[in-house]
Each structure stands twice: as structure tokens, then as C-alpha cells.
Short mmCIF file of C-alpha atoms in Angstrom, two decimals:
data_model
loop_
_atom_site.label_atom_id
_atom_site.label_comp_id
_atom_site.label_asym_id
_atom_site.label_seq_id
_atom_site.Cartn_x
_atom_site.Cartn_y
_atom_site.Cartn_z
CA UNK A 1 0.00 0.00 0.00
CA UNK A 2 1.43 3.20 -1.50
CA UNK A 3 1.05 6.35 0.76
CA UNK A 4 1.10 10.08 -0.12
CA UNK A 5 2.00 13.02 1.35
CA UNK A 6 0.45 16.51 1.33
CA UNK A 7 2.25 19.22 1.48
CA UNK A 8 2.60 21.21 4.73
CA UNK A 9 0.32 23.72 5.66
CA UNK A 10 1.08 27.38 6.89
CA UNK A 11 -0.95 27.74 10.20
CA UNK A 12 -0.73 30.37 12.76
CA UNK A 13 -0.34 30.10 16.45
CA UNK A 14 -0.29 31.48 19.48
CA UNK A 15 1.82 31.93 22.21
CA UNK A 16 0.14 28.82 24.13
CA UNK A 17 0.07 26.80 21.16
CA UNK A 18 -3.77 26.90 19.98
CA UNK A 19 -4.03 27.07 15.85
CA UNK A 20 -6.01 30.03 15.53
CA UNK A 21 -5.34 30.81 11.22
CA UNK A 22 -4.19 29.41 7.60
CA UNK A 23 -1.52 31.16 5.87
CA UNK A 24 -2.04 31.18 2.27
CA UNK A 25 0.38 31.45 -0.49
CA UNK A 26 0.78 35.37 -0.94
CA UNK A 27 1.58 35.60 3.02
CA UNK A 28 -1.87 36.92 4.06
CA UNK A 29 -3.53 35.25 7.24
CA UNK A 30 -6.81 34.03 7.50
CA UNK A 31 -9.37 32.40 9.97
CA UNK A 32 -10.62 29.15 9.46
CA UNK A 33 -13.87 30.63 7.57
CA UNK A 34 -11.21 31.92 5.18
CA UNK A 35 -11.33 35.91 6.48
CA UNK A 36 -8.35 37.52 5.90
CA UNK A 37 -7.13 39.00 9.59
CA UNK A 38 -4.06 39.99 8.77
CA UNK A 39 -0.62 39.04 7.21
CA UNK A 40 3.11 37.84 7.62
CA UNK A 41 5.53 40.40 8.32
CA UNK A 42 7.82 40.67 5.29
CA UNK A 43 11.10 40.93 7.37
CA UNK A 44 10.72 36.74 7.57
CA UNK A 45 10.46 36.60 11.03
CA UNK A 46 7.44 34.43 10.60
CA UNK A 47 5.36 36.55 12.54
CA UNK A 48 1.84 36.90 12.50
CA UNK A 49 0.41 40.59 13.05
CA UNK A 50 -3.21 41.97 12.42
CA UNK A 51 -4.12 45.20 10.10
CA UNK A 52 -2.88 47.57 13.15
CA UNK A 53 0.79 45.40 13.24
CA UNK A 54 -0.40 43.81 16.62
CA UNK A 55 1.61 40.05 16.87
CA UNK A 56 -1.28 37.36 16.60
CA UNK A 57 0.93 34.83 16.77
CA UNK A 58 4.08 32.49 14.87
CA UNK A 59 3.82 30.36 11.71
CA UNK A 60 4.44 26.92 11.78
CA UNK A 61 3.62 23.84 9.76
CA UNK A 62 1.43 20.97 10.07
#
């Protein structure tokens, strides 16, 4: 029996560990009903902030 991978997926979370967003492919962060609440900071600190620049949380994979 053959098995696949998918690749990994972007997701955002806090401090304490809870997934709380997706990050999609142009850097931008959404919730799980696929609003966008913020983005990536571009320095590649992988970083989470909302529109005002307030940290949401890290990226990480799963």
C-alpha cells in the first residue's frame, strides 16, 4: 500500500500553542472561515500581526 504526502500547511499560532489561522500562499492570514485578519511580516520573522501590526501569533507547519 502506497502512501502520499500533502504538502505542509502554513498555520498560525499562538503563544500557548492553539491554531487560531491558515496562511495562504501570498503571506496573508486568515481564519478558518477563510477571512483575511491579517498578514506575515515581510522581514521573515514568521510573525503573525493583524491590520494595526499587533503580533497574533508564529507560523508553523502541520
Amino acid at each position: 500500500m502506497a502512501t502520499t504526502s500533502s504538502p505542509s500547511t502554513a498555520i498560525v499560532v499562538d503563544d500557548s500553542g492553539v491554531r487560531i489561522a491558515i496562511v495562504d500562499d501570498d503571506g496573508q492570514v486568515r481564519d478558518f472561515a477563510g477571512v483575511r485578519i491579517g498578514s506575515i511580516r515581510p522581514d521573515g520573522s514568521g510573525v503573525a500581526v493583524d491590520f494595526s501590526g499587533i503580533r497574533l501569533g508564529h507560523v508553523a507547519t502541520s
